Amino acid sequence: MVQKIGLITIGQSPRSDMTPEMAPLLGQATTLIEAGALDELSEAEIAKLAPGKDEVTYVSRLRNGTSAKLSKPKLLPYLQQKLTEVEAVASNSIIVCTGSFPTLNHTKPLLFPDQILKHVVQSVIGSGKLGLIVPLEEQKAQLVDKWGDIPLVVAAASPYEETDFEGPARELKEKGTTLFVLDCMGYTEAHKRTVKTATGIPTILSRSVVARIASELA
């Protein structure tokens, strides 16, 4: 029996940078239904979703390969609409963003990567320190709240631009990191290899962890 899993990005679909890495982990008996909160929006409409002062900021990939910074409160209605559409045909869905979306309404199983990552880290980190790599400088303070009491240090490196990953990784290693998390679904296996090779420290890639949990449900 073919399982239909919705992959809902906060940007635009298809996520050609992401799904080729996730699909093999989800299994051959899985059909992926890709959808994006911004799929029907023009460049001008997307520009209006830019974050204002003190608004929680997320970033995601657009269909043309560029990225856009998005205000969480402005984005939410579009994300909710797309989730509702996908649930009409999917058996379960994944929000392919590690941001926090606890107010989304859903009628079928929905995986939130932020919660999966948090509980995985809590189960393995012991007395160590988390090295968190996030896409944007302005997210360094915004995204740490979800990690609760886990000791951590944070650096920024965008998955959507030509960016130095070795420097931030080594910086966090010098600050006592014992476990890395690449805290965005946009990070790739190549990013993970770069961080792990540069530091020798175990590194968790968001997209692969989430895909493996989803495969268990399938």
PDB file of C-alpha atoms in Angstrom:
ATOM      1  CA  MET A   1       0.000   0.000   0.000  1.00  0.00           C
ATOM      2  CA  VAL A   2       1.386   3.401  -1.027  1.00  0.00           C
ATOM      3  CA  GLN A   3       1.621   5.924   1.777  1.00  0.00           C
ATOM      4  CA  LYS A   4       1.009   9.577   0.855  1.00  0.00           C
ATOM      5  CA  ILE A   5       3.061  11.992   2.941  1.00  0.00           C
ATOM      6  CA  GLY A   6       2.665  15.739   2.659  1.00  0.00           C
ATOM      7  CA  LEU A   7       5.850  17.824   2.694  1.00  0.00           C
ATOM      8  CA  ILE A   8       4.812  21.385   3.441  1.00  0.00           C
ATOM      9  CA  THR A   9       7.450  24.068   3.168  1.00  0.00           C
ATOM     10  CA  ILE A  10       7.057  27.613   4.449  1.00  0.00           C
ATOM     11  CA  GLY A  11       8.507  28.782   1.124  1.00  0.00           C
ATOM     12  CA  GLN A  12       7.678  27.433  -2.318  1.00  0.00           C
ATOM     13  CA  SER A  13       7.555  23.931  -3.739  1.00  0.00           C
ATOM     14  CA  PRO A  14       8.991  21.821  -5.176  1.00  0.00           C
ATOM     15  CA  ARG A  15      11.976  21.655  -2.822  1.00  0.00           C
ATOM     16  CA  SER A  16      14.439  20.207  -5.309  1.00  0.00           C
ATOM     17  CA  ASP A  17      17.204  20.934  -2.782  1.00  0.00           C
ATOM     18  CA  MET A  18      15.572  18.766  -0.121  1.00  0.00           C
ATOM     19  CA  THR A  19      13.271  16.003  -1.326  1.00  0.00           C
ATOM     20  CA  PRO A  20      15.934  14.030  -3.252  1.00  0.00           C
ATOM     21  CA  GLU A  21      17.720  13.477   0.075  1.00  0.00           C
ATOM     22  CA  MET A  22      14.567  12.746   2.063  1.00  0.00           C
ATOM     23  CA  ALA A  23      12.770  10.467  -0.404  1.00  0.00           C
ATOM     24  CA  PRO A  24      15.115   7.443  -0.090  1.00  0.00           C
ATOM     25  CA  LEU A  25      14.776   7.561   3.697  1.00  0.00           C
ATOM     26  CA  LEU A  26      10.979   7.581   3.479  1.00  0.00           C
ATOM     27  CA  GLY A  27      10.891   4.365   1.457  1.00  0.00           C
ATOM     28  CA  GLN A  28       9.743   3.229  -1.973  1.00  0.00           C
ATOM     29  CA  ALA A  29       6.167   2.726  -0.840  1.00  0.00           C
ATOM     30  CA  THR A  30       5.781   6.444  -0.229  1.00  0.00           C
ATOM     31  CA  THR A  31       4.367   9.134  -2.475  1.00  0.00           C
ATOM     32  CA  LEU A  32       5.433  12.649  -1.554  1.00  0.00           C
ATOM     33  CA  ILE A  33       2.964  15.483  -1.919  1.00  0.00           C
ATOM     34  CA  GLU A  34       4.939  18.709  -1.971  1.00  0.00           C
ATOM     35  CA  ALA A  35       3.301  22.041  -1.234  1.00  0.00           C
ATOM     36  CA  GLY A  36       4.490  25.477  -0.215  1.00  0.00           C
ATOM     37  CA  ALA A  37       2.819  28.208   1.791  1.00  0.00           C
ATOM     38  CA  LEU A  38       3.953  30.737  -0.816  1.00  0.00           C
ATOM     39  CA  ASP A  39       3.240  28.672  -3.941  1.00  0.00           C
ATOM     40  CA  GLU A  40       0.549  30.979  -5.326  1.00  0.00           C
ATOM     41  CA  LEU A  41       2.162  34.263  -4.260  1.00  0.00           C
ATOM     42  CA  SER A  42       3.929  36.733  -6.541  1.00  0.00           C
ATOM     43  CA  GLU A  43       7.291  38.328  -5.732  1.00  0.00           C
ATOM     44  CA  ALA A  44       5.480  41.471  -4.612  1.00  0.00           C
ATOM     45  CA  GLU A  45       3.175  39.509  -2.316  1.00  0.00           C
ATOM     46  CA  ILE A  46       6.100  37.609  -0.813  1.00  0.00           C
ATOM     47  CA  ALA A  47       7.910  40.897  -0.196  1.00  0.00           C
ATOM     48  CA  LYS A  48       4.985  42.004   1.964  1.00  0.00           C
ATOM     49  CA  LEU A  49       5.675  39.046   4.292  1.00  0.00           C
ATOM     50  CA  ALA A  50       9.085  40.421   5.246  1.00  0.00           C
ATOM     51  CA  PRO A  51       9.557  40.599   9.013  1.00  0.00           C
ATOM     52  CA  GLY A  52       9.018  43.822  10.884  1.00  0.00           C
ATOM     53  CA  LYS A  53      10.906  44.930  13.957  1.00  0.00           C
ATOM     54  CA  ASP A  54      10.942  42.277  16.718  1.00  0.00           C
ATOM     55  CA  GLU A  55       8.908  39.777  14.666  1.00  0.00           C
ATOM     56  CA  VAL A  56      10.058  36.151  14.663  1.00  0.00           C
ATOM     57  CA  THR A  57      11.976  35.624  11.429  1.00  0.00           C
ATOM     58  CA  TYR A  58      12.172  32.489   9.312  1.00  0.00           C
ATOM     59  CA  VAL A  59      13.879  31.934   5.974  1.00  0.00           C
ATOM     60  CA  SER A  60      12.996  29.521   3.191  1.00  0.00           C
ATOM     61  CA  ARG A  61      13.801  28.688  -0.392  1.00  0.00           C
ATOM     62  CA  LEU A  62      11.736  29.950  -3.292  1.00  0.00           C
ATOM     63  CA  ARG A  63      11.061  28.091  -6.523  1.00  0.00           C
ATOM     64  CA  ASN A  64      13.654  30.112  -8.447  1.00  0.00           C
ATOM     65  CA  GLY A  65      16.446  29.043  -6.080  1.00  0.00           C
ATOM     66  CA  THR A  66      16.633  32.270  -4.093  1.00  0.00           C
ATOM     67  CA  SER A  67      15.472  32.619  -0.492  1.00  0.00           C
ATOM     68  CA  ALA A  68      13.164  34.958   1.381  1.00  0.00           C
ATOM     69  CA  LYS A  69      13.025  36.155   4.972  1.00  0.00           C
ATOM     70  CA  LEU A  70       9.525  35.750   6.356  1.00  0.00           C
ATOM     71  CA  SER A  71       7.600  37.073   9.341  1.00  0.00           C
ATOM     72  CA  LYS A  72       6.123  34.214  11.335  1.00  0.00           C
ATOM     73  CA  PRO A  73       2.789  35.952  12.116  1.00  0.00           C
ATOM     74  CA  LYS A  74       2.364  37.084   8.494  1.00  0.00           C
ATOM     75  CA  LEU A  75       3.248  33.621   7.181  1.00  0.00           C
ATOM     76  CA  LEU A  76       0.958  31.565   9.418  1.00  0.00           C
ATOM     77  CA  PRO A  77      -2.370  32.035   7.540  1.00  0.00           C
ATOM     78  CA  TYR A  78      -0.775  30.884   4.279  1.00  0.00           C
ATOM     79  CA  LEU A  79       0.839  27.896   5.969  1.00  0.00           C
ATOM     80  CA  GLN A  80      -2.439  26.895   7.610  1.00  0.00           C
ATOM     81  CA  GLN A  81      -4.296  27.089   4.295  1.00  0.00           C
ATOM     82  CA  LYS A  82      -1.728  24.899   2.561  1.00  0.00           C
ATOM     83  CA  LEU A  83      -1.740  22.327   5.378  1.00  0.00           C
ATOM     84  CA  THR A  84      -5.531  22.069   5.175  1.00  0.00           C
ATOM     85  CA  GLU A  85      -5.327  21.466   1.411  1.00  0.00           C
ATOM     86  CA  VAL A  86      -2.667  18.780   1.729  1.00  0.00           C
ATOM     87  CA  GLU A  87      -4.481  16.930   4.511  1.00  0.00           C
ATOM     88  CA  ALA A  88      -7.348  16.289   2.107  1.00  0.00           C
ATOM     89  CA  VAL A  89      -5.154  13.846   0.168  1.00  0.00           C
ATOM     90  CA  ALA A  90      -2.234  12.887   2.469  1.00  0.00           C
ATOM     91  CA  SER A  91      -2.322  10.316   5.254  1.00  0.00           C
ATOM     92  CA  ASN A  92       0.140  12.352   7.325  1.00  0.00           C
ATOM     93  CA  SER A  93       2.289  15.423   6.813  1.00  0.00           C
ATOM     94  CA  ILE A  94       5.562  17.096   7.765  1.00  0.00           C
ATOM     95  CA  ILE A  95       6.136  20.807   8.223  1.00  0.00           C
ATOM     96  CA  VAL A  96       9.551  20.997   6.592  1.00  0.00           C
ATOM     97  CA  CYS A  97      10.796  23.818   8.801  1.00  0.00           C
ATOM     98  CA  THR A  98      12.403  23.606  12.241  1.00  0.00           C
ATOM     99  CA  GLY A  99      10.579  26.682  13.479  1.00  0.00           C
ATOM    100  CA  SER A 100       7.819  26.434  16.068  1.00  0.00           C
ATOM    101  CA  PHE A 101       4.208  26.201  14.853  1.00  0.00           C
ATOM    102  CA  PRO A 102       2.116  24.980  17.798  1.00  0.00           C
ATOM    103  CA  THR A 103      -1.032  26.873  16.713  1.00  0.00           C
ATOM    104  CA  LEU A 104      -1.481  25.028  13.411  1.00  0.00           C
ATOM    105  CA  ASN A 105      -4.759  23.120  13.232  1.00  0.00           C
ATOM    106  CA  HIS A 106      -4.586  19.617  11.774  1.00  0.00           C
ATOM    107  CA  THR A 107      -6.843  16.584  11.565  1.00  0.00           C
ATOM    108  CA  LYS A 108      -4.218  13.962  10.663  1.00  0.00           C
ATOM    109  CA  PRO A 109      -0.768  13.120  12.070  1.00  0.00           C
ATOM    110  CA  LEU A 110       1.573  16.082  11.620  1.00  0.00           C
ATOM    111  CA  LEU A 111       5.307  15.991  12.349  1.00  0.00           C
ATOM    112  CA  PHE A 112       6.962  19.092  13.740  1.00  0.00           C
ATOM    113  CA  PRO A 113      10.751  18.951  13.211  1.00  0.00           C
ATOM    114  CA  ASP A 114      11.469  21.304  16.120  1.00  0.00           C
ATOM    115  CA  GLN A 115       9.898  18.872  18.574  1.00  0.00           C
ATOM    116  CA  ILE A 116      11.579  15.835  17.041  1.00  0.00           C
ATOM    117  CA  LEU A 117      14.994  17.494  17.206  1.00  0.00           C
ATOM    118  CA  LYS A 118      14.536  18.679  20.765  1.00  0.00           C
ATOM    119  CA  HIS A 119      13.616  15.237  22.084  1.00  0.00           C
ATOM    120  CA  VAL A 120      16.360  13.474  20.126  1.00  0.00           C
ATOM    121  CA  VAL A 121      18.966  15.862  21.542  1.00  0.00           C
ATOM    122  CA  GLN A 122      17.596  15.528  25.068  1.00  0.00           C
ATOM    123  CA  SER A 123      17.930  11.759  24.834  1.00  0.00           C
ATOM    124  CA  VAL A 124      21.568  11.710  23.725  1.00  0.00           C
ATOM    125  CA  ILE A 125      23.373  14.842  24.895  1.00  0.00           C
ATOM    126  CA  GLY A 126      23.851  13.836  28.532  1.00  0.00           C
ATOM    127  CA  SER A 127      26.043  16.403  30.284  1.00  0.00           C
ATOM    128  CA  GLY A 128      27.369  17.785  26.998  1.00  0.00           C
ATOM    129  CA  LYS A 129      26.845  21.083  25.208  1.00  0.00           C
ATOM    130  CA  LEU A 130      24.834  21.635  22.036  1.00  0.00           C
ATOM    131  CA  GLY A 131      26.386  23.494  19.121  1.00  0.00           C
ATOM    132  CA  LEU A 132      23.521  25.020  17.178  1.00  0.00           C
ATOM    133  CA  ILE A 133      23.955  26.291  13.622  1.00  0.00           C
ATOM    134  CA  VAL A 134      21.067  28.442  12.348  1.00  0.00           C
ATOM    135  CA  PRO A 135      20.566  30.241   9.012  1.00  0.00           C
ATOM    136  CA  LEU A 136      20.453  33.896  10.099  1.00  0.00           C
ATOM    137  CA  GLU A 137      22.213  36.098  12.635  1.00  0.00           C
ATOM    138  CA  GLU A 138      18.854  37.483  13.775  1.00  0.00           C
ATOM    139  CA  GLN A 139      17.679  33.953  14.543  1.00  0.00           C
ATOM    140  CA  LYS A 140      20.428  33.238  17.049  1.00  0.00           C
ATOM    141  CA  ALA A 141      18.363  34.632  19.923  1.00  0.00           C
ATOM    142  CA  GLN A 142      14.949  33.682  18.502  1.00  0.00           C
ATOM    143  CA  LEU A 143      15.531  29.971  17.941  1.00  0.00           C
ATOM    144  CA  VAL A 144      17.267  29.052  21.183  1.00  0.00           C
ATOM    145  CA  ASP A 145      14.115  29.265  23.310  1.00  0.00           C
ATOM    146  CA  LYS A 146      12.787  25.946  22.025  1.00  0.00           C
ATOM    147  CA  TRP A 147      15.816  24.105  23.434  1.00  0.00           C
ATOM    148  CA  GLY A 148      14.801  24.732  27.037  1.00  0.00           C
ATOM    149  CA  ASP A 149      17.515  24.038  29.601  1.00  0.00           C
ATOM    150  CA  ILE A 150      19.931  22.329  27.198  1.00  0.00           C
ATOM    151  CA  PRO A 151      23.313  24.116  27.434  1.00  0.00           C
ATOM    152  CA  LEU A 152      24.141  25.492  23.993  1.00  0.00           C
ATOM    153  CA  VAL A 153      26.179  27.857  21.895  1.00  0.00           C
ATOM    154  CA  VAL A 154      24.986  29.260  18.560  1.00  0.00           C
ATOM    155  CA  ALA A 155      26.450  30.362  15.228  1.00  0.00           C
ATOM    156  CA  ALA A 156      24.862  31.380  11.921  1.00  0.00           C
ATOM    157  CA  ALA A 157      25.522  29.985   8.429  1.00  0.00           C
ATOM    158  CA  SER A 158      22.912  30.136   5.662  1.00  0.00           C
ATOM    159  CA  PRO A 159      22.072  26.947   3.743  1.00  0.00           C
ATOM    160  CA  TYR A 160      20.858  29.051   0.828  1.00  0.00           C
ATOM    161  CA  GLU A 161      24.060  30.985   0.071  1.00  0.00           C
ATOM    162  CA  GLU A 162      27.745  30.291  -0.442  1.00  0.00           C
ATOM    163  CA  THR A 163      28.719  30.373   3.207  1.00  0.00           C
ATOM    164  CA  ASP A 164      31.651  29.333   5.380  1.00  0.00           C
ATOM    165  CA  PHE A 165      30.575  26.422   7.567  1.00  0.00           C
ATOM    166  CA  GLU A 166      33.988  25.348   8.815  1.00  0.00           C
ATOM    167  CA  GLY A 167      34.673  28.621  10.624  1.00  0.00           C
ATOM    168  CA  PRO A 168      31.444  28.702  12.674  1.00  0.00           C
ATOM    169  CA  ALA A 169      31.761  24.961  13.389  1.00  0.00           C
ATOM    170  CA  ARG A 170      35.307  25.321  14.736  1.00  0.00           C
ATOM    171  CA  GLU A 171      34.253  28.367  16.741  1.00  0.00           C
ATOM    172  CA  LEU A 172      31.513  26.368  18.463  1.00  0.00           C
ATOM    173  CA  LYS A 173      33.877  23.453  19.040  1.00  0.00           C
ATOM    174  CA  GLU A 174      36.244  25.792  20.888  1.00  0.00           C
ATOM    175  CA  LYS A 175      33.296  26.807  23.080  1.00  0.00           C
ATOM    176  CA  GLY A 176      32.800  23.238  24.264  1.00  0.00           C
ATOM    177  CA  THR A 177      30.331  21.757  21.776  1.00  0.00           C
ATOM    178  CA  THR A 178      29.891  17.994  22.111  1.00  0.00           C
ATOM    179  CA  LEU A 179      26.984  17.626  19.659  1.00  0.00           C
ATOM    180  CA  PHE A 180      26.017  19.708  16.621  1.00  0.00           C
ATOM    181  CA  VAL A 181      22.522  20.306  15.263  1.00  0.00           C
ATOM    182  CA  LEU A 182      22.019  21.957  11.890  1.00  0.00           C
ATOM    183  CA  ASP A 183      18.786  23.706  12.845  1.00  0.00           C
ATOM    184  CA  CYS A 184      17.068  24.184   9.485  1.00  0.00           C
ATOM    185  CA  MET A 185      15.572  21.746   7.011  1.00  0.00           C
ATOM    186  CA  GLY A 186      17.511  23.529   4.275  1.00  0.00           C
ATOM    187  CA  TYR A 187      20.847  22.139   5.435  1.00  0.00           C
ATOM    188  CA  THR A 188      22.148  19.272   3.301  1.00  0.00           C
ATOM    189  CA  GLU A 189      24.198  16.127   3.743  1.00  0.00           C
ATOM    190  CA  ALA A 190      27.137  18.103   2.315  1.00  0.00           C
ATOM    191  CA  HIS A 191      26.764  20.709   5.069  1.00  0.00           C
ATOM    192  CA  LYS A 192      26.712  17.940   7.646  1.00  0.00           C
ATOM    193  CA  ARG A 193      29.877  16.368   6.242  1.00  0.00           C
ATOM    194  CA  THR A 194      31.640  19.729   6.277  1.00  0.00           C
ATOM    195  CA  VAL A 195      30.838  20.344   9.938  1.00  0.00           C
ATOM    196  CA  LYS A 196      31.656  16.807  11.039  1.00  0.00           C
ATOM    197  CA  THR A 197      34.923  16.682   9.082  1.00  0.00           C
ATOM    198  CA  ALA A 198      36.036  20.075  10.388  1.00  0.00           C
ATOM    199  CA  THR A 199      35.336  19.217  14.035  1.00  0.00           C
ATOM    200  CA  GLY A 200      35.171  15.446  14.476  1.00  0.00           C
ATOM    201  CA  ILE A 201      32.002  15.971  16.515  1.00  0.00           C
ATOM    202  CA  PRO A 202      28.690  14.077  15.958  1.00  0.00           C
ATOM    203  CA  THR A 203      26.339  16.170  13.838  1.00  0.00           C
ATOM    204  CA  ILE A 204      22.568  15.865  13.495  1.00  0.00           C
ATOM    205  CA  LEU A 205      20.988  16.854  10.182  1.00  0.00           C
ATOM    206  CA  SER A 206      17.377  17.952  10.611  1.00  0.00           C
ATOM    207  CA  ARG A 207      15.977  16.579   7.346  1.00  0.00           C
ATOM    208  CA  SER A 208      17.371  13.083   7.758  1.00  0.00           C
ATOM    209  CA  VAL A 209      16.239  12.688  11.370  1.00  0.00           C
ATOM    210  CA  VAL A 210      12.719  13.844  10.495  1.00  0.00           C
ATOM    211  CA  ALA A 211      12.532  11.591   7.424  1.00  0.00           C
ATOM    212  CA  ARG A 212      13.565   8.550   9.451  1.00  0.00           C
ATOM    213  CA  ILE A 213      10.869   9.228  12.074  1.00  0.00           C
ATOM    214  CA  ALA A 214       8.300   9.672   9.307  1.00  0.00           C
ATOM    215  CA  SER A 215       9.352   6.362   7.758  1.00  0.00           C
ATOM    216  CA  GLU A 216       8.636   4.617  11.057  1.00  0.00           C
ATOM    217  CA  LEU A 217       5.095   6.003  10.998  1.00  0.00           C
ATOM    218  CA  ALA A 218       4.713   4.840   7.407  1.00  0.00           C
TER     219      ALA A 218
END
